[in-house]
PDB file of C-alpha atoms and ligand atoms in Angstrom:
ATOM      1  CA  MET A 436       0.000   0.000   0.000  1.00  0.00           C
ATOM      2  CA  THR A 437       1.366   3.442  -0.831  1.00  0.00           C
ATOM      3  CA  GLU A 438       1.325   6.248   1.723  1.00  0.00           C
ATOM      4  CA  ILE A 439      -1.450   8.198   0.080  1.00  0.00           C
ATOM      5  CA  GLU A 440      -3.610   5.083  -0.126  1.00  0.00           C
ATOM      6  CA  ARG A 441      -2.969   4.565   3.570  1.00  0.00           C
ATOM      7  CA  HIS A 442      -4.421   8.010   4.155  1.00  0.00           C
ATOM      8  CA  THR A 443      -7.527   7.307   2.095  1.00  0.00           C
ATOM      9  CA  SER A 444     -10.745   5.354   2.270  1.00  0.00           C
ATOM     10  CA  LYS A 445     -12.721   3.881  -0.619  1.00  0.00           C
ATOM     11  CA  GLY A 446     -15.878   5.476  -1.941  1.00  0.00           C
ATOM     12  CA  MET A 447     -17.458   6.174  -5.292  1.00  0.00           C
ATOM     13  CA  LEU A 448     -18.938   9.587  -6.087  1.00  0.00           C
ATOM     14  CA  PRO A 449     -22.593   9.428  -7.250  1.00  0.00           C
ATOM     15  CA  LEU A 450     -23.190   9.188 -11.007  1.00  0.00           C
ATOM     16  CA  ASP A 451     -24.859  12.607 -11.141  1.00  0.00           C
ATOM     17  CA  THR A 452     -21.876  14.418  -9.586  1.00  0.00           C
ATOM     18  CA  LYS A 453     -20.990  17.539 -11.577  1.00  0.00           C
ATOM     19  CA  ILE A 454     -17.323  17.465 -12.483  1.00  0.00           C
ATOM     20  CA  PRO A 455     -16.662  20.510 -14.668  1.00  0.00           C
ATOM     21  CA  TRP A 456     -13.411  19.250 -16.214  1.00  0.00           C
ATOM     22  CA  LEU A 457     -15.091  16.003 -17.315  1.00  0.00           C
ATOM     23  CA  THR A 458     -18.325  17.340 -18.801  1.00  0.00           C
ATOM     24  CA  GLY A 459     -16.743  17.843 -22.241  1.00  0.00           C
ATOM     25  CA  LEU A 460     -15.697  14.194 -22.298  1.00  0.00           C
ATOM     26  CA  GLN A 461     -19.134  13.067 -21.153  1.00  0.00           C
ATOM     27  CA  GLN A 462     -20.585  15.043 -24.044  1.00  0.00           C
ATOM     28  CA  SER A 463     -18.219  13.448 -26.589  1.00  0.00           C
ATOM     29  CA  LEU A 464     -18.978   9.982 -25.245  1.00  0.00           C
ATOM     30  CA  ASN A 465     -22.717  10.667 -25.431  1.00  0.00           C
ATOM     31  CA  ASP A 466     -22.323  11.803 -29.025  1.00  0.00           C
ATOM     32  CA  ALA A 467     -20.340   8.664 -29.839  1.00  0.00           C
ATOM     33  CA  ILE A 468     -23.065   6.474 -28.316  1.00  0.00           C
ATOM     34  CA  GLU A 469     -25.846   8.310 -30.162  1.00  0.00           C
ATOM     35  CA  THR A 470     -24.067   7.981 -33.515  1.00  0.00           C
ATOM     36  CA  ASP A 471     -22.839   4.449 -32.848  1.00  0.00           C
ATOM     37  CA  ARG A 472     -19.166   5.411 -33.062  1.00  0.00           C
ATOM     38  CA  LEU A 473     -18.015   4.178 -29.670  1.00  0.00           C
ATOM     39  CA  GLY A 474     -16.299   1.089 -31.110  1.00  0.00           C
ATOM     40  CA  HIS A 475     -14.870  -1.736 -29.023  1.00  0.00           C
ATOM     41  CA  ALA A 476     -12.142   0.042 -27.109  1.00  0.00           C
ATOM     42  CA  VAL A 477     -11.768   3.525 -25.678  1.00  0.00           C
ATOM     43  CA  LEU A 478      -8.607   4.889 -24.137  1.00  0.00           C
ATOM     44  CA  ILE A 479      -9.532   7.462 -21.505  1.00  0.00           C
ATOM     45  CA  GLN A 480      -6.551   9.713 -20.903  1.00  0.00           C
ATOM     46  CA  VAL A 481      -7.066  11.357 -17.518  1.00  0.00           C
ATOM     47  CA  ASP A 482      -4.310  11.896 -14.947  1.00  0.00           C
ATOM     48  CA  PRO A 483      -4.629   9.951 -11.687  1.00  0.00           C
ATOM     49  CA  GLY A 484      -6.966  11.496  -9.136  1.00  0.00           C
ATOM     50  CA  LEU A 485      -8.931  13.510 -11.701  1.00  0.00           C
ATOM     51  CA  GLY A 486     -11.766  11.030 -12.070  1.00  0.00           C
ATOM     52  CA  GLY A 487     -10.815   8.772 -14.980  1.00  0.00           C
ATOM     53  CA  GLU A 488     -12.144   5.672 -13.263  1.00  0.00           C
ATOM     54  CA  TRP A 489     -15.284   7.532 -12.216  1.00  0.00           C
ATOM     55  CA  LEU A 490     -15.831   8.531 -15.855  1.00  0.00           C
ATOM     56  CA  ALA A 491     -15.407   4.907 -17.002  1.00  0.00           C
ATOM     57  CA  THR A 492     -17.960   3.847 -14.387  1.00  0.00           C
ATOM     58  CA  TRP A 493     -20.314   6.627 -15.484  1.00  0.00           C
ATOM     59  CA  LEU A 494     -19.995   5.457 -19.101  1.00  0.00           C
ATOM     60  CA  ALA A 495     -20.654   1.840 -18.086  1.00  0.00           C
ATOM     61  CA  ALA A 496     -23.789   2.980 -16.223  1.00  0.00           C
ATOM     62  CA  ARG A 497     -24.858   5.058 -19.220  1.00  0.00           C
ATOM     63  CA  LEU A 498     -24.649   1.894 -21.357  1.00  0.00           C
ATOM     64  CA  PHE A 499     -26.171  -0.543 -18.862  1.00  0.00           C
ATOM     65  CA  CYS A 500     -28.898   1.825 -17.607  1.00  0.00           C
ATOM     66  CA  SER A 501     -32.436   0.625 -18.351  1.00  0.00           C
ATOM     67  CA  ALA A 502     -33.794   4.194 -18.545  1.00  0.00           C
ATOM     68  CA  PRO A 503     -30.998   6.473 -19.774  1.00  0.00           C
ATOM     69  CA  SER A 504     -31.635   9.943 -21.100  1.00  0.00           C
ATOM     70  CA  ALA A 505     -29.690  11.179 -24.126  1.00  0.00           C
ATOM     71  CA  THR A 506     -27.061  12.656 -21.842  1.00  0.00           C
ATOM     72  CA  LYS A 507     -26.813  10.526 -18.718  1.00  0.00           C
ATOM     73  CA  PRO A 508     -27.645   7.322 -16.859  1.00  0.00           C
ATOM     74  CA  CYS A 509     -30.730   7.601 -14.621  1.00  0.00           C
ATOM     75  CA  GLY A 510     -28.694   6.694 -11.559  1.00  0.00           C
ATOM     76  CA  THR A 511     -31.589   4.963  -9.792  1.00  0.00           C
ATOM     77  CA  CYS A 512     -32.518   1.857 -11.788  1.00  0.00           C
ATOM     78  CA  LEU A 513     -31.250  -1.573 -10.731  1.00  0.00           C
ATOM     79  CA  ASP A 514     -28.624  -1.559 -13.506  1.00  0.00           C
ATOM     80  CA  CYS A 515     -27.208   1.804 -12.455  1.00  0.00           C
ATOM     81  CA  ARG A 516     -27.148   0.815  -8.801  1.00  0.00           C
ATOM     82  CA  ARG A 517     -25.384  -2.430  -9.645  1.00  0.00           C
ATOM     83  CA  VAL A 518     -22.697  -0.557 -11.558  1.00  0.00           C
ATOM     84  CA  VAL A 519     -22.094   1.794  -8.639  1.00  0.00           C
ATOM     85  CA  SER A 520     -21.999  -0.976  -6.029  1.00  0.00           C
ATOM     86  CA  ASP A 521     -19.804  -3.087  -8.330  1.00  0.00           C
ATOM     87  CA  GLU A 522     -22.373  -5.884  -8.543  1.00  0.00           C
ATOM     88  CA  GLN A 523     -23.073  -5.622 -12.273  1.00  0.00           C
ATOM     89  CA  PRO A 524     -22.231  -9.138 -13.590  1.00  0.00           C
ATOM     90  CA  ASP A 525     -21.349  -7.843 -17.087  1.00  0.00           C
ATOM     91  CA  LEU A 526     -18.901  -5.250 -15.809  1.00  0.00           C
ATOM     92  CA  MET A 527     -15.336  -6.312 -15.061  1.00  0.00           C
ATOM     93  CA  ARG A 528     -12.571  -4.299 -13.499  1.00  0.00           C
ATOM     94  CA  LEU A 529      -8.886  -4.997 -13.938  1.00  0.00           C
ATOM     95  CA  SER A 530      -6.412  -3.341 -11.603  1.00  0.00           C
ATOM     96  CA  PRO A 531      -3.032  -4.359 -10.226  1.00  0.00           C
ATOM     97  CA  ILE A 532      -3.445  -7.139  -7.694  1.00  0.00           C
ATOM     98  CA  GLU A 533      -2.621  -5.863  -4.189  1.00  0.00           C
ATOM     99  CA  GLU A 534       1.156  -5.853  -3.834  1.00  0.00           C
ATOM    100  CA  SER A 535       2.177  -6.705  -7.411  1.00  0.00           C
ATOM    101  CA  LYS A 536       1.676  -3.203  -8.896  1.00  0.00           C
ATOM    102  CA  GLU A 537       1.128  -4.916 -12.256  1.00  0.00           C
ATOM    103  CA  ILE A 538      -1.850  -6.095 -14.230  1.00  0.00           C
ATOM    104  CA  ARG A 539      -0.889  -9.599 -15.253  1.00  0.00           C
ATOM    105  CA  ILE A 540      -1.551 -11.887 -18.173  1.00  0.00           C
ATOM    106  CA  ASP A 541      -3.812 -14.281 -16.259  1.00  0.00           C
ATOM    107  CA  GLN A 542      -6.074 -11.341 -15.368  1.00  0.00           C
ATOM    108  CA  VAL A 543      -6.300 -10.346 -19.037  1.00  0.00           C
ATOM    109  CA  ARG A 544      -6.958 -13.933 -20.130  1.00  0.00           C
ATOM    110  CA  GLU A 545      -9.721 -14.305 -17.577  1.00  0.00           C
ATOM    111  CA  MET A 546     -11.234 -11.032 -18.783  1.00  0.00           C
ATOM    112  CA  ALA A 547     -11.025 -12.100 -22.456  1.00  0.00           C
ATOM    113  CA  ALA A 548     -12.763 -15.402 -21.667  1.00  0.00           C
ATOM    114  CA  GLU A 549     -15.481 -13.530 -19.798  1.00  0.00           C
ATOM    115  CA  LEU A 550     -15.964 -11.012 -22.633  1.00  0.00           C
ATOM    116  CA  ALA A 551     -16.436 -13.894 -25.097  1.00  0.00           C
ATOM    117  CA  LEU A 552     -19.473 -15.148 -23.147  1.00  0.00           C
ATOM    118  CA  THR A 553     -22.936 -13.744 -23.752  1.00  0.00           C
ATOM    119  CA  GLY A 554     -23.917 -10.963 -21.381  1.00  0.00           C
ATOM    120  CA  HIS A 555     -26.599 -11.421 -18.721  1.00  0.00           C
ATOM    121  CA  GLY A 556     -28.598  -8.340 -19.604  1.00  0.00           C
ATOM    122  CA  ARG A 557     -28.881  -6.844 -23.074  1.00  0.00           C
ATOM    123  CA  GLY A 558     -25.789  -8.698 -24.182  1.00  0.00           C
ATOM    124  CA  ARG A 559     -23.159  -6.019 -23.669  1.00  0.00           C
ATOM    125  CA  LYS A 560     -20.061  -6.716 -21.608  1.00  0.00           C
ATOM    126  CA  ILE A 561     -17.679  -4.030 -20.423  1.00  0.00           C
ATOM    127  CA  ALA A 562     -14.196  -4.248 -18.934  1.00  0.00           C
ATOM    128  CA  VAL A 563     -12.499  -1.291 -17.233  1.00  0.00           C
ATOM    129  CA  ILE A 564      -8.699  -1.486 -17.052  1.00  0.00           C
ATOM    130  CA  THR A 565      -7.167   1.000 -14.641  1.00  0.00           C
ATOM    131  CA  PRO A 566      -4.503   2.259 -14.481  1.00  0.00           C
ATOM    132  CA  ALA A 567      -3.894   0.735 -17.903  1.00  0.00           C
ATOM    133  CA  GLU A 568      -0.189   1.612 -17.974  1.00  0.00           C
ATOM    134  CA  ARG A 569       0.280  -1.020 -15.263  1.00  0.00           C
ATOM    135  CA  LEU A 570      -0.383  -3.805 -17.781  1.00  0.00           C
ATOM    136  CA  ASN A 571       2.891  -5.705 -17.935  1.00  0.00           C
ATOM    137  CA  ARG A 572       4.356  -6.659 -21.290  1.00  0.00           C
ATOM    138  CA  ASN A 573       2.753 -10.108 -21.480  1.00  0.00           C
ATOM    139  CA  ALA A 574      -0.591  -8.769 -20.335  1.00  0.00           C
ATOM    140  CA  ALA A 575      -0.488  -6.020 -22.976  1.00  0.00           C
ATOM    141  CA  ASN A 576       0.281  -8.601 -25.666  1.00  0.00           C
ATOM    142  CA  ALA A 577      -2.633 -10.738 -24.537  1.00  0.00           C
ATOM    143  CA  LEU A 578      -4.869  -7.669 -24.552  1.00  0.00           C
ATOM    144  CA  LEU A 579      -3.818  -6.924 -28.111  1.00  0.00           C
ATOM    145  CA  LYS A 580      -5.417 -10.185 -29.226  1.00  0.00           C
ATOM    146  CA  THR A 581      -8.720  -9.126 -27.691  1.00  0.00           C
ATOM    147  CA  LEU A 582      -8.426  -5.714 -29.357  1.00  0.00           C
ATOM    148  CA  GLU A 583      -7.765  -7.296 -32.732  1.00  0.00           C
ATOM    149  CA  GLU A 584     -10.696  -9.696 -32.479  1.00  0.00           C
ATOM    150  CA  PRO A 585     -13.232  -8.049 -30.188  1.00  0.00           C
ATOM    151  CA  ALA A 586     -16.069 -10.251 -28.991  1.00  0.00           C
ATOM    152  CA  GLY A 587     -19.653  -9.332 -29.955  1.00  0.00           C
ATOM    153  CA  SER A 588     -20.709  -6.106 -28.286  1.00  0.00           C
ATOM    154  CA  SER A 589     -17.869  -6.018 -25.778  1.00  0.00           C
ATOM    155  CA  LEU A 590     -16.338  -2.710 -24.774  1.00  0.00           C
ATOM    156  CA  LEU A 591     -12.891  -2.168 -23.268  1.00  0.00           C
ATOM    157  CA  LEU A 592     -12.224   1.024 -21.329  1.00  0.00           C
ATOM    158  CA  LEU A 593      -8.543   1.729 -20.687  1.00  0.00           C
ATOM    159  CA  VAL A 594      -8.006   4.481 -18.132  1.00  0.00           C
ATOM    160  CA  THR A 595      -4.512   5.953 -17.962  1.00  0.00           C
ATOM    161  CA  GLY A 596      -2.648   9.185 -17.332  1.00  0.00           C
ATOM    162  CA  GLU A 597       0.342   7.859 -19.259  1.00  0.00           C
ATOM    163  CA  PRO A 598      -0.831   6.367 -22.564  1.00  0.00           C
ATOM    164  CA  SER A 599       2.731   6.502 -23.939  1.00  0.00           C
ATOM    165  CA  ARG A 600       3.645   3.688 -21.570  1.00  0.00           C
ATOM    166  CA  LEU A 601       1.253   1.403 -23.453  1.00  0.00           C
ATOM    167  CA  PRO A 602       2.512  -0.363 -26.596  1.00  0.00           C
ATOM    168  CA  ALA A 603       1.766   1.661 -29.739  1.00  0.00           C
ATOM    169  CA  THR A 604      -0.128  -1.355 -31.114  1.00  0.00           C
ATOM    170  CA  VAL A 605      -2.534  -1.193 -28.150  1.00  0.00           C
ATOM    171  CA  GLN A 606      -2.926   2.599 -28.369  1.00  0.00           C
ATOM    172  CA  SER A 607      -3.673   2.534 -32.082  1.00  0.00           C
ATOM    173  CA  ARG A 608      -6.554   0.091 -31.644  1.00  0.00           C
ATOM    174  CA  CYS A 609      -8.415   2.314 -29.189  1.00  0.00           C
ATOM    175  CA  ALA A 610     -10.498   5.402 -29.787  1.00  0.00           C
ATOM    176  CA  ARG A 611      -8.990   8.091 -27.593  1.00  0.00           C
ATOM    177  CA  VAL A 612     -10.572  10.746 -25.416  1.00  0.00           C
ATOM    178  CA  GLY A 613      -8.793  12.849 -22.825  1.00  0.00           C
ATOM    179  CA  ILE A 614      -8.314  16.041 -20.869  1.00  0.00           C
ATOM    180  CA  SER A 615      -5.362  18.080 -19.695  1.00  0.00           C
ATOM    181  CA  VAL A 616      -4.979  19.002 -16.028  1.00  0.00           C
ATOM    182  CA  PRO A 617      -7.429  21.815 -15.173  1.00  0.00           C
ATOM    183  CA  PRO A 618      -6.237  25.000 -13.413  1.00  0.00           C
ATOM    184  CA  ILE A 619      -5.653  24.394  -9.703  1.00  0.00           C
ATOM    185  CA  GLU A 620      -8.179  27.142  -8.811  1.00  0.00           C
ATOM    186  CA  GLU A 621     -10.929  25.226 -10.585  1.00  0.00           C
ATOM    187  CA  LEU A 622     -10.063  22.102  -8.592  1.00  0.00           C
ATOM    188  CA  GLU A 623      -9.987  24.075  -5.344  1.00  0.00           C
ATOM    189  CA  ASP A 624     -13.412  25.595  -6.064  1.00  0.00           C
ATOM    190  CA  TRP A 625     -14.834  22.158  -6.756  1.00  0.00           C
ATOM    191  CA  LEU A 626     -13.370  20.705  -3.559  1.00  0.00           C
ATOM    192  CA  ARG A 627     -14.698  23.627  -1.507  1.00  0.00           C
ATOM    193  CA  ALA A 628     -18.169  23.198  -3.013  1.00  0.00           C
ATOM    194  CA  ARG A 629     -18.159  19.484  -2.280  1.00  0.00           C
ATOM    195  CA  ALA A 630     -16.418  19.282   1.046  1.00  0.00           C
ATOM    196  CA  GLY A 631     -16.505  22.740   2.557  1.00  0.00           C
ATOM    197  CA  ASN A 632     -14.213  25.627   3.415  1.00  0.00           C
ATOM    198  CA  GLY A 633     -12.817  24.106   6.583  1.00  0.00           C
ATOM    199  CA  ILE A 634      -9.840  22.535   4.865  1.00  0.00           C
ATOM    200  CA  ASP A 635      -6.872  24.197   3.201  1.00  0.00           C
ATOM    201  CA  TRP A 636      -7.342  22.443  -0.178  1.00  0.00           C
ATOM    202  CA  LYS A 637      -4.467  24.316  -1.726  1.00  0.00           C
ATOM    203  CA  ALA A 638      -2.109  22.849   0.880  1.00  0.00           C
ATOM    204  CA  VAL A 639      -3.600  19.391   0.382  1.00  0.00           C
ATOM    205  CA  MET A 640      -3.060  19.534  -3.375  1.00  0.00           C
ATOM    206  CA  SER A 641       0.422  20.949  -2.823  1.00  0.00           C
ATOM    207  CA  ALA A 642       1.223  17.715  -1.034  1.00  0.00           C
ATOM    208  CA  ILE A 643      -0.568  15.173  -3.211  1.00  0.00           C
ATOM    209  CA  GLY A 644      -0.692  16.987  -6.556  1.00  0.00           C
ATOM    210  CA  PRO A 645      -3.742  18.168  -8.540  1.00  0.00           C
ATOM    211  CA  ARG A 646      -5.760  15.092  -7.612  1.00  0.00           C
ATOM    212  CA  PRO A 647      -9.127  16.238  -6.284  1.00  0.00           C
ATOM    213  CA  PHE A 648     -10.639  12.747  -6.195  1.00  0.00           C
ATOM    214  CA  LEU A 649      -7.772  11.593  -4.034  1.00  0.00           C
ATOM    215  CA  ALA A 650      -8.016  14.761  -1.933  1.00  0.00           C
ATOM    216  CA  LEU A 651     -11.669  13.988  -1.171  1.00  0.00           C
ATOM    217  CA  GLN A 652     -10.860  10.508   0.061  1.00  0.00           C
ATOM    218  CA  ALA A 653      -7.714  11.411   1.901  1.00  0.00           C
ATOM    219  CA  GLU A 654      -7.316  12.525   5.480  1.00  0.00           C
ATOM    220  CA  ALA A 655      -7.159  16.004   4.057  1.00  0.00           C
ATOM    221  CA  GLU A 656      -6.538  17.833   7.307  1.00  0.00           C
ATOM    222  CA  ALA A 657      -3.609  15.603   8.256  1.00  0.00           C
ATOM    223  CA  ILE A 658      -2.076  16.152   4.831  1.00  0.00           C
ATOM    224  CA  ALA A 659      -2.575  19.938   4.966  1.00  0.00           C
ATOM    225  CA  ASP A 660      -0.910  19.929   8.409  1.00  0.00           C
ATOM    226  CA  LEU A 661       2.026  17.972   7.049  1.00  0.00           C
ATOM    227  CA  GLN A 662       2.433  20.494   4.231  1.00  0.00           C
ATOM    228  CA  ARG A 663       2.432  23.457   6.628  1.00  0.00           C
ATOM    229  CA  GLU A 664       4.695  21.791   9.179  1.00  0.00           C
ATOM    230  CA  THR A 665       7.211  20.887   6.462  1.00  0.00           C
ATOM    231  CA  ALA A 666       7.284  24.421   5.059  1.00  0.00           C
ATOM    232  CA  ARG A 667       7.826  25.885   8.543  1.00  0.00           C
ATOM    233  CA  ALA A 668      10.641  23.444   9.340  1.00  0.00           C
ATOM    234  CA  LEU A 669      12.403  24.083   6.014  1.00  0.00           C
ATOM    235  CA  ASP A 670      12.361  27.820   6.666  1.00  0.00           C
ATOM    236  CA  GLN A 671      13.940  27.122  10.047  1.00  0.00           C
ATOM    237  CA  VAL A 672      16.628  24.842   8.588  1.00  0.00           C
ATOM    238  CA  ALA A 673      17.436  27.489   5.983  1.00  0.00           C
ATOM    239  CA  SER A 674      17.827  30.108   8.723  1.00  0.00           C
ATOM    240  CA  GLY A 675      19.921  27.852  10.937  1.00  0.00           C
ATOM    241  CA  ALA A 676      17.264  27.459  13.619  1.00  0.00           C
ATOM    242  CA  LEU A 677      16.702  23.720  13.143  1.00  0.00           C
ATOM    243  CA  ASP A 678      19.185  20.866  13.075  1.00  0.00           C
ATOM    244  CA  PRO A 679      19.407  19.045   9.687  1.00  0.00           C
ATOM    245  CA  VAL A 680      20.330  15.676  11.195  1.00  0.00           C
ATOM    246  CA  GLU A 681      17.509  15.556  13.735  1.00  0.00           C
ATOM    247  CA  THR A 682      15.009  16.803  11.157  1.00  0.00           C
ATOM    248  CA  ALA A 683      16.082  14.192   8.601  1.00  0.00           C
ATOM    249  CA  GLU A 684      15.891  11.499  11.252  1.00  0.00           C
ATOM    250  CA  ALA A 685      12.301  12.429  12.128  1.00  0.00           C
ATOM    251  CA  TRP A 686      11.175  12.799   8.513  1.00  0.00           C
ATOM    252  CA  GLY A 687      12.657   9.510   7.346  1.00  0.00           C
ATOM    253  CA  LYS A 688      10.379   7.544   9.643  1.00  0.00           C
ATOM    254  CA  GLU A 689       7.008   7.900   7.912  1.00  0.00           C
ATOM    255  CA  ASP A 690       5.085   9.608   5.129  1.00  0.00           C
ATOM    256  CA  PHE A 691       8.307   9.846   3.149  1.00  0.00           C
ATOM    257  CA  ALA A 692       6.772  10.262  -0.333  1.00  0.00           C
ATOM    258  CA  LEU A 693       4.263  12.843   0.886  1.00  0.00           C
ATOM    259  CA  ARG A 694       7.057  14.660   2.702  1.00  0.00           C
ATOM    260  CA  ILE A 695       9.142  14.786  -0.474  1.00  0.00           C
ATOM    261  CA  ASN A 696       6.159  16.319  -2.305  1.00  0.00           C
ATOM    262  CA  CYS A 697       5.900  18.973   0.398  1.00  0.00           C
ATOM    263  CA  ILE A 698       9.637  19.674   0.235  1.00  0.00           C
ATOM    264  CA  GLU A 699       9.554  20.020  -3.552  1.00  0.00           C
ATOM    265  CA  ASN A 700       6.673  22.457  -3.305  1.00  0.00           C
ATOM    266  CA  TRP A 701       8.513  24.570  -0.778  1.00  0.00           C
ATOM    267  CA  LEU A 702      11.650  24.584  -2.949  1.00  0.00           C
ATOM    268  CA  VAL A 703       9.782  25.519  -6.117  1.00  0.00           C
ATOM    269  CA  THR A 704       8.036  28.386  -4.318  1.00  0.00           C
ATOM    270  CA  ARG A 705      11.269  29.683  -2.745  1.00  0.00           C
ATOM    271  CA  ILE A 706      13.140  29.432  -6.050  1.00  0.00           C
ATOM    272  CA  ARG A 707      10.453  31.611  -7.595  1.00  0.00           C
ATOM    273  CA  ASP A 708      10.644  34.089  -4.706  1.00  0.00           C
ATOM    274  CA  TRP A 709      14.428  34.261  -4.546  1.00  0.00           C
ATOM    275  CA  ALA A 710      15.362  34.039  -8.214  1.00  0.00           C
ATOM    276  CA  THR A 711      14.741  37.721  -8.854  1.00  0.00           C
ATOM    277  CA  GLY A 712      15.440  39.278  -5.438  1.00  0.00           C
ATOM    278  CA  LYS A 713      18.569  39.972  -3.449  1.00  0.00           C
ATOM    279  CA  ARG A 714      18.784  36.313  -2.442  1.00  0.00           C
ATOM    280  CA  GLN A 715      19.466  35.359  -6.050  1.00  0.00           C
ATOM    281  CA  ALA A 716      22.862  33.821  -5.226  1.00  0.00           C
ATOM    282  CA  GLN A 717      21.235  31.528  -2.682  1.00  0.00           C
ATOM    283  CA  ALA A 718      18.661  30.274  -5.169  1.00  0.00           C
ATOM    284  CA  GLU A 719      21.499  28.164  -6.637  1.00  0.00           C
ATOM    285  CA  ALA A 720      21.550  26.071  -3.468  1.00  0.00           C
ATOM    286  CA  LEU A 721      17.807  25.569  -3.821  1.00  0.00           C
ATOM    287  CA  PHE A 722      18.212  24.170  -7.333  1.00  0.00           C
ATOM    288  CA  ALA A 723      20.754  21.670  -6.018  1.00  0.00           C
ATOM    289  CA  ALA A 724      18.360  20.764  -3.188  1.00  0.00           C
ATOM    290  CA  LEU A 725      15.588  20.259  -5.741  1.00  0.00           C
ATOM    291  CA  ASP A 726      17.770  17.724  -7.541  1.00  0.00           C
ATOM    292  CA  ASP A 727      18.275  15.967  -4.193  1.00  0.00           C
ATOM    293  CA  ALA A 728      14.515  15.913  -3.611  1.00  0.00           C
ATOM    294  CA  ARG A 729      13.838  14.425  -7.013  1.00  0.00           C
ATOM    295  CA  GLU A 730      16.475  11.797  -6.434  1.00  0.00           C
ATOM    296  CA  ALA A 731      15.060  11.038  -2.986  1.00  0.00           C
ATOM    297  CA  ARG A 732      11.617  10.543  -4.544  1.00  0.00           C
ATOM    298  CA  GLN A 733      12.939   7.500  -6.384  1.00  0.00           C
ATOM    299  CA  TRP A 734      13.886   5.969  -3.054  1.00  0.00           C
ATOM    300  CA  ALA A 735      10.445   6.398  -1.533  1.00  0.00           C
ATOM    301  CA  GLU A 736       9.387   2.816  -2.291  1.00  0.00           C
ATOM    302  CA  THR A 737      12.725   1.217  -1.444  1.00  0.00           C
ATOM    303  CA  PRO A 738      14.270   0.198   1.865  1.00  0.00           C
ATOM    304  CA  ILE A 739      17.185   2.605   1.310  1.00  0.00           C
ATOM    305  CA  ASN A 740      18.323   4.698   4.265  1.00  0.00           C
ATOM    306  CA  LYS A 741      15.889   7.571   3.902  1.00  0.00           C
ATOM    307  CA  PRO A 742      17.174   9.938   6.594  1.00  0.00           C
ATOM    308  CA  LEU A 743      20.530   9.976   4.802  1.00  0.00           C
ATOM    309  CA  ALA A 744      18.920  11.103   1.546  1.00  0.00           C
ATOM    310  CA  LEU A 745      17.081  13.895   3.326  1.00  0.00           C
ATOM    311  CA  GLU A 746      20.122  14.887   5.321  1.00  0.00           C
ATOM    312  CA  ARG A 747      22.075  15.864   2.216  1.00  0.00           C
ATOM    313  CA  LEU A 748      19.197  18.046   1.075  1.00  0.00           C
ATOM    314  CA  LEU A 749      18.823  19.695   4.466  1.00  0.00           C
ATOM    315  CA  TRP A 750      22.551  20.399   4.793  1.00  0.00           C
ATOM    316  CA  ARG A 751      22.363  22.381   1.558  1.00  0.00           C
ATOM    317  CA  LEU A 752      19.659  24.538   3.099  1.00  0.00           C
ATOM    318  CA  ASN A 753      21.620  24.825   6.304  1.00  0.00           C
ATOM    319  CA  ALA A 754      24.613  26.039   4.264  1.00  0.00           C
ATOM    320  CA  ILE A 755      22.464  28.969   3.130  1.00  0.00           C
ATOM    321  CA  ALA A 756      22.087  30.030   6.752  1.00  0.00           C
ATOM    322  CA  THR A 757      25.833  29.709   7.351  1.00  0.00           C
ATOM    323  CA  SER A 758      26.664  31.773   4.269  1.00  0.00           C
ATOM    324  CA  ARG A 759      24.350  34.568   5.403  1.00  0.00           C
ATOM    325  CA  ARG A 760      25.933  34.977   8.823  1.00  0.00           C
ATOM    326  CA  PRO A 761      28.173  38.049   9.057  1.00  0.00           C
ATOM    327  CA  ALA A 762      31.863  37.093   9.136  1.00  0.00           C
TER     328      ALA A 762
HETATM  329 ZN1   ZN B  10     -30.330   3.718 -14.774  1.00  0.00          ZN
END
């Protein structure tokens, strides 16, 4: 389990949720359904945490719904409710199995066999693969066979933020829809409207990235606190008021990946602030620290000695304090 997942709980937003950055895609998908252009495979390019899986579920409901309007599933019929509660027998979901981080060939084979059977309801079968870039090489090859010879009225929905990590042969056999990341203010507004003003959503997204769906499920307050605490401590290290070794020791213990996000955000902000002012010379040290942070990020999932990685970064900041002291 990754850190952010540890901070989150499961839950699916209702089908009628208004998600401004996805409405254009919903419209295109509706048009494709109305004009019978949906095909057998759609690649949905949406960055993680922006609702790609929700959109795939919405589309499945739109297709399974027994009383859909031209623009949306009804949300209340048995078919819609089954999609939402994941009890729709003709809807399959493929995701990495627990610890493996990969979608494997046996999962794809099982899905292909299932797609070849006749559906329970009106005959359609849908499989949602998310995040699709986690298909390993063998699994992607097996999927290619299904894409080349699609069964009956089956529909494959591949959700990914990184389509380029899929083989070109897989990409080329899918219709593609997608969005770019919306402005952070739009995401903040949406989060405030959904979950209230009580939480510093900007700080939350600083820590976890522009991922409003994740922000909603996360322990948002704890994450916002972490972001603020990190920023305060970094200011203190850079002014010589906090010891790099002790700080690194404490930070290496838990929430390492989140902490690195917070550190990167602080560095990027300070670089912007200092690059044009009288602290220009010191901004150099920040660039070096940013390289350290990006390197440390790669160690987040490994058993490497994390305090040591952070220590180097913090000493660079501490050196700024030393260089500022009058001789
Ligand atoms: Zn319905």
